[in-house]
Amino acid sequence: KRVVGSPRWPLVVGHFRLLAGVSADDCPALMGCLPCCIPGRSALDVYSMAGDIRKMRDDVFVQRDLPYARASLALDAEGWPGVLGRWTPALASASPPRGAALPVIVITASGTYGGTAGPRRGREAHHFEANTLGLFDELARRLPLEGVSVLQVTYEWPGGHRFDECAADLARAAKLAAERGLVVLMGHSMGGAAVLAAACAEGIPAERILGLCTLCGQTRHLPSTHDLSGLRSAGALVVHGLADRKLPACCADEIWERLSDGNNREPTSDNGKLEVRRRVLLEDTGHHLVECGTVIEDLLHDWVLALCAQSCSESGS
């Protein structure tokens, strides 16, 4: 209260925004300047307060899930023990995706709120509501017609400070999916970092990861270049809106650099890699990808089918 309205106040607000996504270990340089913002408080006190704020915010996420009960989203009976979300298998009448030798399963992950709908669902729709205008719901309507199954995973306990738990939920789903066939992991915002972390989890064969996609992904908790090195043969699609005010477009550069082993250039060979390993920056598009219309839906749909086609050609089938 002593600094509200003072010249220090904008700096305090800025630091708390940073602290919502940066820990003392991540940015020790902040330790020296925080005490000067709030007189009488040590840097550790400030970090502790910010941590409490994050926890309260994340607890509110769970409350917003009501009246949707997470137990009703359990997929144990559909062959996904311990996984929460929505499962849309490929239609039995649909042909295998362009002759792919193994079944293909796309796993989607949302941001800190969790939910199944994904971005672009609109303000009126709840993030657990089924058949919304959300991007992941749209993929669940389109891809099964092409012989590709979609598993829309939601976190048991959402929230930014529960990243490890969220990534573990995705890793559990990915391991089960890898036992069935090839896996494409796709995540928005925090979910972008979470799917990459899940892909690096122990027990998931790298050769079963067909593709990785981040949509306006965050860089906090992003696996290292070394951790991602075993996934070089997988397709990679890094999408970001240039008008994103929550996570700047430079996040896409960092993600792409780690996925491409420090080589910040897209492949230029004629073996199909250019199509399935690429970075796409969308003009005048914000964090929730609303402004680009159906462009993003078509992009993801066509990318998944291109992955299937490449898998088919590489397997010699």
Short mmCIF file of C-alpha atoms in Angstrom, two decimals:
data_model
loop_
_atom_site.label_atom_id
_atom_site.label_comp_id
_atom_site.label_asym_id
_atom_site.label_seq_id
_atom_site.Cartn_x
_atom_site.Cartn_y
_atom_site.Cartn_z
CA LYS A 1 0.00 0.00 0.00
CA ARG A 2 2.89 2.35 0.66
CA VAL A 3 3.98 2.24 -2.98
CA VAL A 4 0.60 2.38 -4.74
CA GLY A 5 0.48 5.60 -6.74
CA SER A 6 4.18 6.24 -6.22
CA PRO A 7 6.82 6.17 -8.96
CA ARG A 8 7.71 2.68 -7.76
CA TRP A 9 4.25 1.23 -8.46
CA PRO A 10 4.64 0.45 -12.21
CA LEU A 11 7.85 -1.37 -11.40
CA VAL A 12 6.12 -3.41 -8.70
CA VAL A 13 3.32 -4.36 -11.09
CA GLY A 14 5.86 -5.32 -13.73
CA HIS A 15 7.76 -7.52 -11.33
CA PHE A 16 4.64 -9.33 -10.20
CA ARG A 17 3.71 -10.00 -13.82
CA LEU A 18 7.14 -11.48 -14.33
CA LEU A 19 6.86 -13.49 -11.16
CA ALA A 20 3.68 -15.10 -12.43
CA GLY A 21 5.91 -17.02 -14.81
CA VAL A 22 9.49 -16.64 -13.54
CA SER A 23 10.97 -18.10 -10.38
CA ALA A 24 13.94 -16.85 -8.39
CA ASP A 25 16.01 -19.70 -9.81
CA ASP A 26 15.04 -18.78 -13.37
CA CYS A 27 15.98 -15.12 -12.99
CA PRO A 28 18.29 -14.45 -10.03
CA ALA A 29 19.03 -10.98 -11.40
CA LEU A 30 15.65 -9.85 -10.08
CA MET A 31 16.73 -10.66 -6.53
CA GLY A 32 18.74 -7.46 -6.32
CA CYS A 33 16.03 -5.05 -7.45
CA LEU A 34 12.84 -6.35 -5.87
CA PRO A 35 13.51 -5.11 -2.30
CA CYS A 36 13.79 -1.52 -3.52
CA CYS A 37 10.25 -1.74 -4.92
CA ILE A 38 8.52 -2.68 -1.66
CA PRO A 39 10.18 -1.04 1.34
CA GLY A 40 10.48 -3.26 4.39
CA ARG A 41 10.18 -6.47 2.37
CA SER A 42 13.02 -8.75 1.44
CA ALA A 43 13.31 -10.32 -2.01
CA LEU A 44 12.30 -13.70 -0.58
CA ASP A 45 9.19 -12.15 0.98
CA VAL A 46 8.18 -10.75 -2.39
CA TYR A 47 8.74 -14.08 -4.14
CA SER A 48 6.72 -15.83 -1.44
CA MET A 49 3.82 -13.40 -1.91
CA ALA A 50 3.93 -13.88 -5.67
CA GLY A 51 3.90 -17.64 -5.19
CA ASP A 52 0.83 -17.38 -2.97
CA ILE A 53 -0.89 -15.28 -5.62
CA ARG A 54 -0.12 -17.87 -8.29
CA LYS A 55 -1.51 -20.65 -6.12
CA MET A 56 -4.72 -18.74 -5.43
CA ARG A 57 -5.11 -18.00 -9.11
CA ASP A 58 -4.62 -21.65 -10.03
CA ASP A 59 -7.14 -22.75 -7.40
CA VAL A 60 -9.66 -20.39 -9.02
CA PHE A 61 -9.14 -22.26 -12.30
CA VAL A 62 -10.46 -25.43 -10.70
CA GLN A 63 -13.50 -23.59 -9.31
CA ARG A 64 -14.29 -22.26 -12.77
CA ASP A 65 -14.60 -25.83 -14.02
CA LEU A 66 -17.90 -26.18 -12.17
CA PRO A 67 -20.53 -27.38 -13.01
CA TYR A 68 -18.37 -29.76 -15.07
CA ALA A 69 -17.08 -32.60 -12.89
CA ARG A 70 -13.68 -33.94 -13.87
CA ALA A 71 -14.75 -37.45 -12.91
CA SER A 72 -17.28 -37.36 -15.75
CA LEU A 73 -14.37 -36.91 -18.17
CA ALA A 74 -12.58 -40.09 -17.04
CA LEU A 75 -11.73 -42.29 -20.02
CA ASP A 76 -10.95 -45.53 -18.19
CA ALA A 77 -13.93 -47.30 -19.73
CA GLU A 78 -12.72 -46.32 -23.21
CA GLY A 79 -9.28 -47.81 -22.77
CA TRP A 80 -7.43 -44.80 -21.37
CA PRO A 81 -6.91 -45.58 -17.65
CA GLY A 82 -6.00 -42.54 -15.58
CA VAL A 83 -6.65 -40.11 -18.45
CA LEU A 84 -9.22 -37.30 -18.37
CA GLY A 85 -10.66 -35.69 -21.47
CA ARG A 86 -12.58 -36.57 -24.62
CA TRP A 87 -11.83 -39.44 -26.98
CA THR A 88 -12.91 -39.42 -30.62
CA PRO A 89 -11.68 -42.54 -32.40
CA ALA A 90 -11.20 -42.71 -36.14
CA LEU A 91 -14.39 -43.73 -37.89
CA ALA A 92 -14.47 -47.42 -38.66
CA SER A 93 -15.64 -46.58 -42.17
CA ALA A 94 -12.72 -44.20 -42.76
CA SER A 95 -9.67 -45.39 -44.65
CA PRO A 96 -6.33 -45.40 -42.79
CA PRO A 97 -4.72 -41.95 -43.13
CA ARG A 98 -3.13 -42.09 -46.56
CA GLY A 99 -2.07 -45.67 -46.03
CA ALA A 100 -0.24 -45.17 -42.72
CA ALA A 101 1.04 -48.50 -41.43
CA LEU A 102 0.00 -47.79 -37.81
CA PRO A 103 -2.97 -45.99 -36.26
CA VAL A 104 -2.38 -42.27 -35.71
CA ILE A 105 -3.57 -40.51 -32.55
CA VAL A 106 -3.49 -36.74 -32.09
CA ILE A 107 -3.27 -35.64 -28.44
CA THR A 108 -4.25 -32.05 -27.66
CA ALA A 109 -3.47 -29.96 -24.58
CA SER A 110 -4.74 -26.54 -23.53
CA GLY A 111 -3.11 -23.83 -21.42
CA THR A 112 -3.25 -23.16 -17.70
CA TYR A 113 -7.04 -23.45 -17.56
CA GLY A 114 -6.99 -26.97 -18.92
CA GLY A 115 -10.18 -28.08 -20.59
CA THR A 116 -10.73 -29.84 -23.89
CA ALA A 117 -12.05 -27.22 -26.32
CA GLY A 118 -8.77 -25.45 -27.04
CA PRO A 119 -8.33 -21.86 -28.26
CA ARG A 120 -10.92 -20.09 -30.40
CA ARG A 121 -13.85 -21.55 -28.45
CA GLY A 122 -15.37 -18.09 -27.87
CA ARG A 123 -16.17 -16.32 -24.64
CA GLU A 124 -19.59 -17.89 -24.23
CA ALA A 125 -18.40 -21.49 -24.33
CA HIS A 126 -16.90 -23.22 -21.29
CA HIS A 127 -13.51 -24.81 -21.84
CA PHE A 128 -14.97 -28.23 -20.90
CA GLU A 129 -18.04 -27.89 -23.08
CA ALA A 130 -18.32 -30.38 -25.93
CA ASN A 131 -18.69 -29.47 -29.61
CA THR A 132 -17.68 -25.84 -29.27
CA LEU A 133 -16.03 -23.66 -31.88
CA GLY A 134 -12.71 -24.44 -30.16
CA LEU A 135 -9.82 -25.46 -32.33
CA PHE A 136 -9.38 -28.87 -30.70
CA ASP A 137 -13.09 -29.62 -30.97
CA GLU A 138 -12.91 -28.77 -34.66
CA LEU A 139 -9.98 -31.15 -35.17
CA ALA A 140 -11.95 -33.85 -33.33
CA ARG A 141 -14.73 -33.36 -35.87
CA ARG A 142 -12.52 -33.38 -38.96
CA LEU A 143 -9.60 -35.75 -38.40
CA PRO A 144 -11.56 -38.92 -37.50
CA LEU A 145 -13.18 -38.66 -40.94
CA GLU A 146 -9.65 -39.03 -42.34
CA GLY A 147 -8.84 -42.08 -40.19
CA VAL A 148 -7.01 -40.16 -37.43
CA SER A 149 -8.15 -40.44 -33.80
CA VAL A 150 -8.15 -37.43 -31.45
CA LEU A 151 -7.60 -37.52 -27.68
CA GLN A 152 -8.35 -34.16 -26.03
CA VAL A 153 -6.57 -34.40 -22.69
CA THR A 154 -7.46 -32.19 -19.76
CA TYR A 155 -5.37 -31.81 -16.62
CA GLU A 156 -6.46 -33.34 -13.34
CA TRP A 157 -5.35 -30.18 -11.56
CA PRO A 158 -4.75 -27.22 -13.89
CA GLY A 159 -2.65 -24.16 -13.18
CA GLY A 160 0.68 -22.65 -14.06
CA HIS A 161 2.38 -23.64 -10.81
CA ARG A 162 1.32 -27.26 -11.37
CA PHE A 163 3.20 -27.62 -14.66
CA ASP A 164 4.93 -30.88 -13.73
CA GLU A 165 1.61 -32.49 -12.83
CA CYS A 166 0.03 -31.28 -16.08
CA ALA A 167 2.95 -32.60 -18.13
CA ALA A 168 2.68 -35.93 -16.29
CA ASP A 169 -0.99 -36.18 -17.30
CA LEU A 170 0.04 -35.75 -20.94
CA ALA A 171 2.93 -38.19 -20.63
CA ARG A 172 0.55 -40.84 -19.25
CA ALA A 173 -1.73 -40.36 -22.25
CA ALA A 174 1.18 -40.36 -24.70
CA LYS A 175 2.56 -43.64 -23.33
CA LEU A 176 -0.80 -45.33 -23.77
CA ALA A 177 -1.19 -43.86 -27.26
CA ALA A 178 2.32 -45.00 -28.26
CA GLU A 179 1.32 -48.56 -27.40
CA ARG A 180 -1.45 -48.28 -29.99
CA GLY A 181 0.34 -46.50 -32.79
CA LEU A 182 1.91 -43.20 -33.81
CA VAL A 183 1.40 -40.07 -31.72
CA VAL A 184 1.06 -36.38 -32.62
CA LEU A 185 1.27 -34.02 -29.62
CA MET A 186 -0.28 -30.59 -29.96
CA GLY A 187 -0.48 -27.91 -27.24
CA HIS A 188 -1.59 -24.30 -26.85
CA SER A 189 0.11 -21.75 -24.54
CA MET A 190 1.35 -23.65 -21.45
CA GLY A 191 0.21 -26.79 -23.22
CA GLY A 192 2.88 -26.16 -25.86
CA ALA A 193 5.68 -26.56 -23.33
CA ALA A 194 3.78 -29.39 -21.62
CA VAL A 195 3.51 -31.54 -24.77
CA LEU A 196 7.22 -31.12 -25.45
CA ALA A 197 8.01 -32.14 -21.88
CA ALA A 198 5.67 -35.12 -22.21
CA ALA A 199 7.37 -36.21 -25.44
CA CYS A 200 10.68 -36.36 -23.57
CA ALA A 201 9.24 -38.48 -20.76
CA GLU A 202 10.80 -41.83 -19.99
CA GLY A 203 9.04 -44.82 -21.48
CA ILE A 204 7.80 -43.18 -24.69
CA PRO A 205 9.66 -44.53 -27.76
CA ALA A 206 10.91 -41.61 -29.83
CA GLU A 207 10.09 -43.47 -33.04
CA ARG A 208 6.41 -43.46 -32.06
CA ILE A 209 6.31 -39.63 -31.86
CA LEU A 210 5.12 -38.66 -35.31
CA GLY A 211 4.84 -34.90 -34.75
CA LEU A 212 5.04 -32.05 -32.23
CA CYS A 213 3.08 -28.82 -32.49
CA THR A 214 3.10 -25.71 -30.29
CA LEU A 215 0.45 -23.00 -30.66
CA CYS A 216 1.48 -19.68 -29.11
CA GLY A 217 3.60 -21.78 -26.77
CA GLN A 218 5.35 -20.58 -23.64
CA THR A 219 9.08 -20.99 -23.06
CA ARG A 220 8.98 -21.47 -19.30
CA HIS A 221 9.56 -25.16 -18.49
CA LEU A 222 10.60 -25.74 -22.09
CA PRO A 223 12.83 -28.85 -22.40
CA SER A 224 16.43 -28.20 -23.31
CA THR A 225 17.89 -28.71 -26.77
CA HIS A 226 19.62 -31.82 -25.45
CA ASP A 227 16.37 -33.26 -24.08
CA LEU A 228 14.65 -32.70 -27.43
CA SER A 229 17.53 -34.08 -29.49
CA GLY A 230 15.99 -37.54 -29.66
CA LEU A 231 12.95 -36.16 -31.48
CA ARG A 232 14.70 -34.72 -34.53
CA SER A 233 13.00 -37.19 -36.87
CA ALA A 234 9.53 -36.13 -35.76
CA GLY A 235 7.59 -33.46 -37.59
CA ALA A 236 7.54 -30.05 -35.91
CA LEU A 237 5.09 -27.20 -36.36
CA VAL A 238 5.63 -24.02 -34.34
CA VAL A 239 2.76 -21.54 -34.73
CA HIS A 240 2.55 -18.11 -33.11
CA GLY A 241 0.50 -14.97 -33.56
CA LEU A 242 2.52 -11.83 -34.16
CA ALA A 243 -0.08 -9.84 -32.20
CA ASP A 244 0.09 -12.14 -29.16
CA ARG A 245 0.16 -9.88 -26.07
CA LYS A 246 0.43 -12.69 -23.54
CA LEU A 247 3.41 -14.53 -24.99
CA PRO A 248 5.51 -12.59 -27.51
CA ALA A 249 6.28 -14.08 -30.88
CA CYS A 250 9.95 -14.40 -29.93
CA CYS A 251 8.84 -17.45 -27.91
CA ALA A 252 8.36 -19.21 -31.23
CA ASP A 253 11.99 -18.47 -32.12
CA GLU A 254 13.22 -20.06 -28.90
CA ILE A 255 11.01 -23.12 -29.32
CA TRP A 256 12.04 -23.57 -32.94
CA GLU A 257 15.72 -23.21 -32.10
CA ARG A 258 15.52 -25.96 -29.51
CA LEU A 259 13.54 -28.25 -31.78
CA SER A 260 15.98 -27.69 -34.63
CA ASP A 261 19.15 -28.18 -32.56
CA GLY A 262 20.20 -24.54 -32.75
CA ASN A 263 19.74 -24.40 -36.53
CA ASN A 264 17.19 -21.62 -36.82
CA ARG A 265 16.49 -22.27 -40.50
CA GLU A 266 13.66 -24.40 -41.83
CA PRO A 267 14.79 -27.46 -43.83
CA THR A 268 15.12 -26.91 -47.58
CA SER A 269 15.36 -30.52 -48.77
CA ASP A 270 12.86 -32.07 -51.16
CA ASN A 271 12.12 -35.13 -49.01
CA GLY A 272 8.98 -33.69 -47.42
CA LYS A 273 10.67 -32.29 -44.32
CA LEU A 274 9.94 -28.73 -45.36
CA GLU A 275 6.24 -29.44 -45.19
CA VAL A 276 6.20 -31.14 -41.80
CA ARG A 277 8.96 -29.21 -40.01
CA ARG A 278 8.15 -25.54 -40.18
CA ARG A 279 7.52 -22.37 -38.23
CA VAL A 280 4.45 -20.25 -39.02
CA LEU A 281 3.97 -16.69 -37.77
CA LEU A 282 0.45 -15.35 -38.25
CA GLU A 283 -0.02 -11.65 -38.94
CA ASP A 284 -2.51 -9.68 -36.80
CA THR A 285 -3.26 -12.77 -34.71
CA GLY A 286 -3.44 -12.83 -30.93
CA HIS A 287 -2.91 -15.46 -28.27
CA HIS A 288 -6.18 -17.33 -28.81
CA LEU A 289 -5.81 -17.49 -32.61
CA VAL A 290 -9.25 -16.02 -33.20
CA GLU A 291 -8.25 -13.51 -35.85
CA CYS A 292 -6.92 -16.01 -38.39
CA GLY A 293 -10.30 -17.67 -38.96
CA THR A 294 -10.23 -21.14 -40.47
CA VAL A 295 -6.62 -20.75 -41.62
CA ILE A 296 -5.31 -22.38 -38.44
CA GLU A 297 -7.80 -25.26 -38.67
CA ASP A 298 -6.78 -26.02 -42.24
CA LEU A 299 -3.10 -25.66 -41.39
CA LEU A 300 -3.23 -28.21 -38.58
CA HIS A 301 -5.49 -30.58 -40.49
CA ASP A 302 -3.23 -30.58 -43.55
CA TRP A 303 -0.06 -30.84 -41.42
CA VAL A 304 -1.32 -33.97 -39.63
CA LEU A 305 -2.20 -35.61 -42.95
CA ALA A 306 1.21 -34.66 -44.35
CA LEU A 307 2.81 -36.36 -41.35
CA CYS A 308 0.82 -39.50 -42.08
CA ALA A 309 1.86 -39.43 -45.73
CA GLN A 310 5.53 -39.02 -44.83
CA SER A 311 5.32 -41.85 -42.32
CA CYS A 312 3.85 -44.05 -45.02
CA SER A 313 6.62 -43.22 -47.53
CA GLU A 314 9.41 -43.72 -44.97
CA SER A 315 8.04 -47.10 -43.90
CA GLY A 316 7.98 -48.19 -47.53
CA SER A 317 4.33 -49.13 -47.39
#
